[in-house]
PDB file of C-alpha atoms in Angstrom:
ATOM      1  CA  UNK A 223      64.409 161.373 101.401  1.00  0.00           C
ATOM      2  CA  UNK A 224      65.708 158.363 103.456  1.00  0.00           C
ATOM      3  CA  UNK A 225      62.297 156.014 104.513  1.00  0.00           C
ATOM      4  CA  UNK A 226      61.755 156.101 108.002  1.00  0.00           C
ATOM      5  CA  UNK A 227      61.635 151.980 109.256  1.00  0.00           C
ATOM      6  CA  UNK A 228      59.525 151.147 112.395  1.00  0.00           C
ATOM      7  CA  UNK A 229      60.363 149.307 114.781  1.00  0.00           C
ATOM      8  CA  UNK A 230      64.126 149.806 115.109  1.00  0.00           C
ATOM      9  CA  UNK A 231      64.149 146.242 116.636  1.00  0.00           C
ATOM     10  CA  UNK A 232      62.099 143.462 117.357  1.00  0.00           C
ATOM     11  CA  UNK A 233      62.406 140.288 119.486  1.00  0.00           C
ATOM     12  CA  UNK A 234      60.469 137.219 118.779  1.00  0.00           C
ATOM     13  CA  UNK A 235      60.190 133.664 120.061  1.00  0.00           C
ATOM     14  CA  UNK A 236      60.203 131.358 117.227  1.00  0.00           C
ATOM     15  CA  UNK A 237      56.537 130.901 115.712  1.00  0.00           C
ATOM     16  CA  UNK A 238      55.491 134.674 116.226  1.00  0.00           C
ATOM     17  CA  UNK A 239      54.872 137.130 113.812  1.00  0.00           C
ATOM     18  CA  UNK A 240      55.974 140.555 113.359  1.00  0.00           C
ATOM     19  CA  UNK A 241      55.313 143.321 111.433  1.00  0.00           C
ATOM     20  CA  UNK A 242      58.080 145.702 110.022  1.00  0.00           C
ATOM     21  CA  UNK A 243      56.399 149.061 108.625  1.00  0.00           C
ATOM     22  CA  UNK A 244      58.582 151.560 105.918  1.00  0.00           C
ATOM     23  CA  UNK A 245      56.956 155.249 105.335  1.00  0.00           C
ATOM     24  CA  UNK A 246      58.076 157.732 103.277  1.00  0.00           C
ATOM     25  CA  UNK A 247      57.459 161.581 103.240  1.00  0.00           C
ATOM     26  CA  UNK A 248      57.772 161.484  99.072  1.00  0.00           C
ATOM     27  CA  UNK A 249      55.861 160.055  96.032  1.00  0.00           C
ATOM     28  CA  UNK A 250      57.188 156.669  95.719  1.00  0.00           C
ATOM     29  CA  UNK A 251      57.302 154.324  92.913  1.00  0.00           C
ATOM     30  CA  UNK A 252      58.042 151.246  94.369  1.00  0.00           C
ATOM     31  CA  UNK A 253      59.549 149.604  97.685  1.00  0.00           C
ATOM     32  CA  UNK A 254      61.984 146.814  97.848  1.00  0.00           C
ATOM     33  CA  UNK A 255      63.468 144.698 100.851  1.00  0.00           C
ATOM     34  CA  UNK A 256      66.276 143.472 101.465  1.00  0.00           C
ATOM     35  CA  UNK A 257      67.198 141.416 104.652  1.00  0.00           C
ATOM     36  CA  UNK A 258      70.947 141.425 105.716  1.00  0.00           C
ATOM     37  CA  UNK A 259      72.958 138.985 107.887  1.00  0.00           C
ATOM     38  CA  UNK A 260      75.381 139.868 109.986  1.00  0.00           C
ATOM     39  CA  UNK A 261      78.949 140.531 107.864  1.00  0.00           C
ATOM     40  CA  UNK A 262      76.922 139.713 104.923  1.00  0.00           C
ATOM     41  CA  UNK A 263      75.720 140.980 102.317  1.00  0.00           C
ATOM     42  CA  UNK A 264      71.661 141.984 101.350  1.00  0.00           C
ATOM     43  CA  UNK A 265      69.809 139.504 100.176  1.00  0.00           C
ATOM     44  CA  UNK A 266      66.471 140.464  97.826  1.00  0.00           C
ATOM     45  CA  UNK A 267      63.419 139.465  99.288  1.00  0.00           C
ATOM     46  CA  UNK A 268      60.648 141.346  97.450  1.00  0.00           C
ATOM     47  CA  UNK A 269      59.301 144.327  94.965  1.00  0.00           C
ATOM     48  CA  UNK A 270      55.770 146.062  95.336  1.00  0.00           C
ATOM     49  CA  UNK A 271      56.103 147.848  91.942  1.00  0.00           C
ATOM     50  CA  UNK A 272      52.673 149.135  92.291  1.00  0.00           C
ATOM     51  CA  UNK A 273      50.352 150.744  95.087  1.00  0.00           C
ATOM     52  CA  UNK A 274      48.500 148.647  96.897  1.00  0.00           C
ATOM     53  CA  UNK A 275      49.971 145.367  95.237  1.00  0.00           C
ATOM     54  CA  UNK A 276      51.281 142.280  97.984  1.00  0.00           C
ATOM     55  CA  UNK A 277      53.033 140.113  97.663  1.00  0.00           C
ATOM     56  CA  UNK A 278      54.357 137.224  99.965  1.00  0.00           C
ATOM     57  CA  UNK A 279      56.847 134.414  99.670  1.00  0.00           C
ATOM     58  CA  UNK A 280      56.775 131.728 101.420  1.00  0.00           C
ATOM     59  CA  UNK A 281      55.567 132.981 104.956  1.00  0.00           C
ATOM     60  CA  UNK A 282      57.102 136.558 104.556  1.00  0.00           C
ATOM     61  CA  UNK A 283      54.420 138.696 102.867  1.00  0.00           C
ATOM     62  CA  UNK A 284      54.649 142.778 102.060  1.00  0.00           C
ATOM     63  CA  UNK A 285      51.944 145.374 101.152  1.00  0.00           C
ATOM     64  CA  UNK A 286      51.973 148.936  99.489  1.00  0.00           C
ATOM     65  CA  UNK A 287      49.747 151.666  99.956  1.00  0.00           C
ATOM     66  CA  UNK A 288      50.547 154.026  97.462  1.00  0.00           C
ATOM     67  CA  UNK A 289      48.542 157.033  98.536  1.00  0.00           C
ATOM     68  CA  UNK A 290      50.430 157.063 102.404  1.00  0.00           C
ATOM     69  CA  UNK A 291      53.352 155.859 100.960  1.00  0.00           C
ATOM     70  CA  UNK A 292      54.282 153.393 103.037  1.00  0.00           C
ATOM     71  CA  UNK A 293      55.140 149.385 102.923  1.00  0.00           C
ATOM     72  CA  UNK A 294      54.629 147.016 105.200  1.00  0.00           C
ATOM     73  CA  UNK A 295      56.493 143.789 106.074  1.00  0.00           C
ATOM     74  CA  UNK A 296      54.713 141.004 107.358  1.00  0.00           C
ATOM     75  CA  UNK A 297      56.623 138.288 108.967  1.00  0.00           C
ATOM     76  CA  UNK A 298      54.508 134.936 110.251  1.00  0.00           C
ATOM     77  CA  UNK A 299      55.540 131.908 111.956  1.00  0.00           C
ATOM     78  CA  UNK A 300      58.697 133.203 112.151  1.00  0.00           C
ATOM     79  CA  UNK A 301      61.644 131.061 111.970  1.00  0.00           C
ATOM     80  CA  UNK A 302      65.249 131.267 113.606  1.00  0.00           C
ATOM     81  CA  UNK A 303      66.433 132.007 109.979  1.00  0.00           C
ATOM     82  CA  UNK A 304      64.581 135.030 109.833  1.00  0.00           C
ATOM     83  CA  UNK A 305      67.016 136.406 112.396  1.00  0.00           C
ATOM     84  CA  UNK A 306      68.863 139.628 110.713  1.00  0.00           C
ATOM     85  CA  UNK A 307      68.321 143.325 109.595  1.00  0.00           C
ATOM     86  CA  UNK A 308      65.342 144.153 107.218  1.00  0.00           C
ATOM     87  CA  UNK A 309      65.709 147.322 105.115  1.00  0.00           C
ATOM     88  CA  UNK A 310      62.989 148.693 103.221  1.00  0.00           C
ATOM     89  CA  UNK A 311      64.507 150.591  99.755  1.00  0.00           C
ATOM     90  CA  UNK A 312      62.375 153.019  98.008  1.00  0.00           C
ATOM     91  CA  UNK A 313      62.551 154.305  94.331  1.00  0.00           C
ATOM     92  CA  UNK A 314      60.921 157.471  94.047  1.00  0.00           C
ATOM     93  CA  UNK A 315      57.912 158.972  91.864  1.00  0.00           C
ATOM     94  CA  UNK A 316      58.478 160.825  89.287  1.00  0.00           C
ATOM     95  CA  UNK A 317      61.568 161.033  86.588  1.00  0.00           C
ATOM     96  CA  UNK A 318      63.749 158.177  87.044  1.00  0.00           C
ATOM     97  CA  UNK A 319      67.054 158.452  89.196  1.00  0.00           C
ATOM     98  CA  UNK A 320      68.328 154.852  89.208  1.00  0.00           C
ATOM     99  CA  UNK A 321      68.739 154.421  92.939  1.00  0.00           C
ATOM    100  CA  UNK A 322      67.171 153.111  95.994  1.00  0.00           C
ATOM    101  CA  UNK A 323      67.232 154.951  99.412  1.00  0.00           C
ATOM    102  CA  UNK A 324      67.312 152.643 102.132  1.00  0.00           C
ATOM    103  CA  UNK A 325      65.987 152.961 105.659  1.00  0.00           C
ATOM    104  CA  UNK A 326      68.433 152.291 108.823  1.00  0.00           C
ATOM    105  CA  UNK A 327      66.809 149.274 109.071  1.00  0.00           C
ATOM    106  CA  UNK A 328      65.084 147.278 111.534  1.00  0.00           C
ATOM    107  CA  UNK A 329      66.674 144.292 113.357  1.00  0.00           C
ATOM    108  CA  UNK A 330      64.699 141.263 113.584  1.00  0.00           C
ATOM    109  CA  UNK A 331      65.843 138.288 116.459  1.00  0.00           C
ATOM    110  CA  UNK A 332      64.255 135.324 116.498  1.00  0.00           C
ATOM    111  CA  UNK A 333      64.826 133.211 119.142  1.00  0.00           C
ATOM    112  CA  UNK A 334      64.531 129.542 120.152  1.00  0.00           C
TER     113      UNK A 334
ATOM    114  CA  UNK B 141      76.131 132.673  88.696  1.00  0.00           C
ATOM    115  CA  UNK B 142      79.153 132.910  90.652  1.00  0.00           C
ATOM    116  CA  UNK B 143      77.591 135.978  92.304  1.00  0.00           C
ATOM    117  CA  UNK B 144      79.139 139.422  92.955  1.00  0.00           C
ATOM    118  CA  UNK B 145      83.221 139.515  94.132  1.00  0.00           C
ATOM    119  CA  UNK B 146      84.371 142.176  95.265  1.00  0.00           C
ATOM    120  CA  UNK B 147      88.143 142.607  96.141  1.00  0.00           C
ATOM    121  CA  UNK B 148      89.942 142.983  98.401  1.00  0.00           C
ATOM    122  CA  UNK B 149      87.702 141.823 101.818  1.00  0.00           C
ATOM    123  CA  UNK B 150      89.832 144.122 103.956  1.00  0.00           C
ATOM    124  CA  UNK B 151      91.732 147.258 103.184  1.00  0.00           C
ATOM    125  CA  UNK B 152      93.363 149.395 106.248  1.00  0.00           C
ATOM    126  CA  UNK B 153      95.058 152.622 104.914  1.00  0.00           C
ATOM    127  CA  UNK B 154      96.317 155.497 106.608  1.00  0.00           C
ATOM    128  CA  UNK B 155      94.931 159.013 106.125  1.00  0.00           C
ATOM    129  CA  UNK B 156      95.934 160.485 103.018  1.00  0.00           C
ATOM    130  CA  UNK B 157      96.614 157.392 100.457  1.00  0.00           C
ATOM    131  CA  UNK B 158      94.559 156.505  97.752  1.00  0.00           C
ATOM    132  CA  UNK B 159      92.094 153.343  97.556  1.00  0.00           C
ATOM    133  CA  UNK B 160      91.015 151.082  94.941  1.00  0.00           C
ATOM    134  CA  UNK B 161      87.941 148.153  94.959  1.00  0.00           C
ATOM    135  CA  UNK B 162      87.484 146.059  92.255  1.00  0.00           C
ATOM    136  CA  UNK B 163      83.974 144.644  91.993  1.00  0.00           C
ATOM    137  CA  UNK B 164      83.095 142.069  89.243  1.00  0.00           C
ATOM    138  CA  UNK B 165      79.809 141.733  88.461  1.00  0.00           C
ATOM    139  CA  UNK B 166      77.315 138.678  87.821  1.00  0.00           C
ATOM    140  CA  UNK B 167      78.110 137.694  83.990  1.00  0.00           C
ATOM    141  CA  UNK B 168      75.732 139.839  81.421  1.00  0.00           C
ATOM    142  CA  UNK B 169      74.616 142.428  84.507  1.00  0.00           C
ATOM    143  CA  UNK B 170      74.301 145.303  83.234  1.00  0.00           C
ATOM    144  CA  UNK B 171      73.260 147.317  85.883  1.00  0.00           C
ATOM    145  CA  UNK B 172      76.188 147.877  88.682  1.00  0.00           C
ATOM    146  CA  UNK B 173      75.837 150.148  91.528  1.00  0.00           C
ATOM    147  CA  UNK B 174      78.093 150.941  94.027  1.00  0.00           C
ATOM    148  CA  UNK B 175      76.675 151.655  98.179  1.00  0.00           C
ATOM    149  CA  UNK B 176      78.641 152.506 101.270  1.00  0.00           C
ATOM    150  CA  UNK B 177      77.192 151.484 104.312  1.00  0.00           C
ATOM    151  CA  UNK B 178      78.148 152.674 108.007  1.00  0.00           C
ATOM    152  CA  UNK B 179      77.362 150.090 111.402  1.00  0.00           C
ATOM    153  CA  UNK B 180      73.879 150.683 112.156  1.00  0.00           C
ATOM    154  CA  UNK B 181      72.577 152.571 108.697  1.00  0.00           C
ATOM    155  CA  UNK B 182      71.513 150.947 105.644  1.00  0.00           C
ATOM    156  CA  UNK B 183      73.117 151.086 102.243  1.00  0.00           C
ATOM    157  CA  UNK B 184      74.170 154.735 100.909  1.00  0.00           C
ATOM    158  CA  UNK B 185      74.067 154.751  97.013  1.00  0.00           C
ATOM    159  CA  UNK B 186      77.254 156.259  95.849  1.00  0.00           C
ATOM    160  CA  UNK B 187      76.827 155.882  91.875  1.00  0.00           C
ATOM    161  CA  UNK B 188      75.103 153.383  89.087  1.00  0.00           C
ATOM    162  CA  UNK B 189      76.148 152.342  85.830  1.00  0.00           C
ATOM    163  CA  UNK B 190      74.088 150.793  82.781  1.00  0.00           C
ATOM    164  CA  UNK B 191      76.733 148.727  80.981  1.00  0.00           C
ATOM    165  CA  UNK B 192      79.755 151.396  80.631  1.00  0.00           C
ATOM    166  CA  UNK B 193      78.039 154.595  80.962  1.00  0.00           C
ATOM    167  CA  UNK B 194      77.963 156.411  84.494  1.00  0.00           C
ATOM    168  CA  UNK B 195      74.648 157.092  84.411  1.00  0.00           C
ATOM    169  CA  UNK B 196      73.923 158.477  88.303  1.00  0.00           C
ATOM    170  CA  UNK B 197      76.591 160.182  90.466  1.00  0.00           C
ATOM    171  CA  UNK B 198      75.331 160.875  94.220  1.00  0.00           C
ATOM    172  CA  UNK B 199      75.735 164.739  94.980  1.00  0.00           C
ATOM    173  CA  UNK B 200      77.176 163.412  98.352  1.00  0.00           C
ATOM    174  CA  UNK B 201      80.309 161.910  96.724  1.00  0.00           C
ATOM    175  CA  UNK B 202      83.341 164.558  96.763  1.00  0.00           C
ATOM    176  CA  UNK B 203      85.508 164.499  94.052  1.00  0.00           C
ATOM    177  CA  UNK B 204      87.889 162.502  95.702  1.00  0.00           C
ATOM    178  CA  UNK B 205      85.931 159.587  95.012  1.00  0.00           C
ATOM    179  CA  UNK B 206      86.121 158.707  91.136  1.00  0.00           C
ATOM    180  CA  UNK B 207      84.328 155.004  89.507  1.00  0.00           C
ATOM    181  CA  UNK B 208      84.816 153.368  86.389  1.00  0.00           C
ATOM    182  CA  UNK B 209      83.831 150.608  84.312  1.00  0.00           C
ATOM    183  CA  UNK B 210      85.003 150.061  81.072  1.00  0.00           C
ATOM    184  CA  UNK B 211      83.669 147.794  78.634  1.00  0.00           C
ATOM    185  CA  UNK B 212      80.617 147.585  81.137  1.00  0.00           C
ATOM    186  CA  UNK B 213      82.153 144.790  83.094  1.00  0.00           C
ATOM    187  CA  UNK B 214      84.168 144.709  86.117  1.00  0.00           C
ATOM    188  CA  UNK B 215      83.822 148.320  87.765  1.00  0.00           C
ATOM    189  CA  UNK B 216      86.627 150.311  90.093  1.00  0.00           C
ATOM    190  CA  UNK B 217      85.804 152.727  93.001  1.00  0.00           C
ATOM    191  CA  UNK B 218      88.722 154.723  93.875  1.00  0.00           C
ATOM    192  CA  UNK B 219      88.994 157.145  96.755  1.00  0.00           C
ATOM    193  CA  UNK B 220      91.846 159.683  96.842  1.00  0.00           C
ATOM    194  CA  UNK B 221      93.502 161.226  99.691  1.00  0.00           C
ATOM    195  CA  UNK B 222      90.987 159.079 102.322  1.00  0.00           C
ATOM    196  CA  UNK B 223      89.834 160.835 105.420  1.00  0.00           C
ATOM    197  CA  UNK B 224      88.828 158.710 108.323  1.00  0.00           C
ATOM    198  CA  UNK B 225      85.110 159.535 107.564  1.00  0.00           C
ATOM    199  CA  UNK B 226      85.369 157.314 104.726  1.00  0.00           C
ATOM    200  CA  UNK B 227      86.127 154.114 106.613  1.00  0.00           C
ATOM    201  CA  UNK B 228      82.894 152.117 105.810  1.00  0.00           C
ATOM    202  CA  UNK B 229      81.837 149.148 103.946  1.00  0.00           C
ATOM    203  CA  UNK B 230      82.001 149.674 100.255  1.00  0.00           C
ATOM    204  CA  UNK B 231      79.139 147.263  98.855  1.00  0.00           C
ATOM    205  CA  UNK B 232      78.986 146.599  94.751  1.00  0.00           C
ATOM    206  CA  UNK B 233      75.784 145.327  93.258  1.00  0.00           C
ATOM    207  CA  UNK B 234      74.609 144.155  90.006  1.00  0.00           C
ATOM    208  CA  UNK B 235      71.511 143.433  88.115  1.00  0.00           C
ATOM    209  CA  UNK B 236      69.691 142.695  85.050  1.00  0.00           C
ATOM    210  CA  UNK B 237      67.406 145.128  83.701  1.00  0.00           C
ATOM    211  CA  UNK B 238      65.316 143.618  80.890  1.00  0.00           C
ATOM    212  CA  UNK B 239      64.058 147.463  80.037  1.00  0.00           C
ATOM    213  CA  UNK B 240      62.872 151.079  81.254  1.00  0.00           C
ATOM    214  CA  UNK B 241      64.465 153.319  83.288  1.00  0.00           C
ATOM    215  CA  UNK B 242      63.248 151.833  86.376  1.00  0.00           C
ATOM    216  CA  UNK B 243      64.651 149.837  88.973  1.00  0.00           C
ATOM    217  CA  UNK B 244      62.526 146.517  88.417  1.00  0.00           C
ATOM    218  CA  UNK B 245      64.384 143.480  89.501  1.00  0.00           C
ATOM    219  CA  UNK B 246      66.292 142.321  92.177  1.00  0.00           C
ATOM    220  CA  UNK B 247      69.775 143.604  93.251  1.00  0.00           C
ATOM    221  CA  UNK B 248      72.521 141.330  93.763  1.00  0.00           C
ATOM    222  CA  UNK B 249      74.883 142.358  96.152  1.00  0.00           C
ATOM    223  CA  UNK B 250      78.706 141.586  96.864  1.00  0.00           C
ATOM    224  CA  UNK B 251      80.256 141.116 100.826  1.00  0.00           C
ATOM    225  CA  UNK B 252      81.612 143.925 100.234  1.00  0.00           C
ATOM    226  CA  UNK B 253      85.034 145.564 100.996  1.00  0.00           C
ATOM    227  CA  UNK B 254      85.260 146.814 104.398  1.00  0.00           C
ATOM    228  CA  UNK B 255      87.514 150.143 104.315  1.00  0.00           C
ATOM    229  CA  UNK B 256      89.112 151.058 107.561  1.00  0.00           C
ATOM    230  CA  UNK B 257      91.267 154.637 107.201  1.00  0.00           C
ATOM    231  CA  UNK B 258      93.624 155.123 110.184  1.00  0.00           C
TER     232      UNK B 258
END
């Protein structure tokens, strides 16, 4: 059940994008992300509640595609703040179970 | 909001004893979840509560490990008789659902206790 995240790490010089994909091998109902510093705790970024919805904020940007049931995590311009671990968690379709299944995550450097 | 405490930061217990975390939720949350989380691997969801009730119980957790939280406030995770595969990072979050079943708004998550069994 646990989404598989792609890459498991990235490297970027500051100003490049990246792209940070989440798949799933069940029905989901929606994807969250979370991006984690390290010895900190998750922060929220996002929720794509329905398939095929985006969503960005600021220059970080996410799609679903409901029917291959996988997210995608778009990163531009990145920044060094952007540096840390990006989880995708999914809720899955069908009767509610209250929890999100996270991915091992990816980790994202950014550097000068 | 003050955020999402959690206490203490650091436990280090030898094999056998029994743990406690406190976790104290943002103010009129009443969604609280507890996650463990191992270097490397995302967050694990152990159990969820809306207000008081123990709503979702992960088939993973043994019965050693045991959560409360009465009056749907502050919440306890207590592991008994730790084994040194349960040294991880205990994370609490909290969040306000404004209806339905689902998970539709954010999670706000504590630092976490970091539980080290010896």
């Amino acid at each position: 059940q646990q989404p598989v995240q792609s890459p498991q790490a990235v490297i970027l010089r500051e100003g490049e994008d990246a792209v940070i994909n989440c798949s799933s091998s069940k029905a989901l109902y929606s994807v969250h992300w979370y991006r984690q510093k390290h010895g900190e705790a998750p922060v929220f970024l996002m929720i794509l509640l329905k398939g095929g919805e985006q969503k960005g904020h600021d220059k970080i940007s996410a799609s679903f595609n409901e029917k291959k049931q996988q997210s995608s995590l778009y990163l531009t311009a990145s920044q060094l703040s952007y540096s840390g671990t990006y989880f995708c968690g999914t809720e899955l379709g069908g009767g509610s179970n209250y929890k999100l299944t996270f991915g091992k995550g990816t980790l994202l450097t950014v550097n000068p | 909001d003050t955020g999402v405490s959690q206490d203490p930061r650091h436990k280090i217990t030898k094999r056998g004893q029994n743990v406690t975390f406190r976790c104290d939720p943002i103010s009129e949350h009443n969604r609280l979840y507890w996650y463990r989380q191992t270097l490397g691997q995302g967050p694990e969801f152990l159990t969820y509560f809306q207000n008081e009730a123990q709503l979702e119980k992960s088939r993973l957790l043994s019965d050693r490990f045991s959560a409360e939280r009465p009056k749907g406030s502050f919440s306890t995770l207590e592991i008994q008789r730790t084994e040194q595969g349960d040294s991880a990072m205990y994370l609490c979050a909290s969040s306000l659902a404004t209806g339905g079943a689902r998970i539709n708004e954010k999670l706000f998550f504590g630092s976490g206790t970091q539980l080290s069994v010896l």
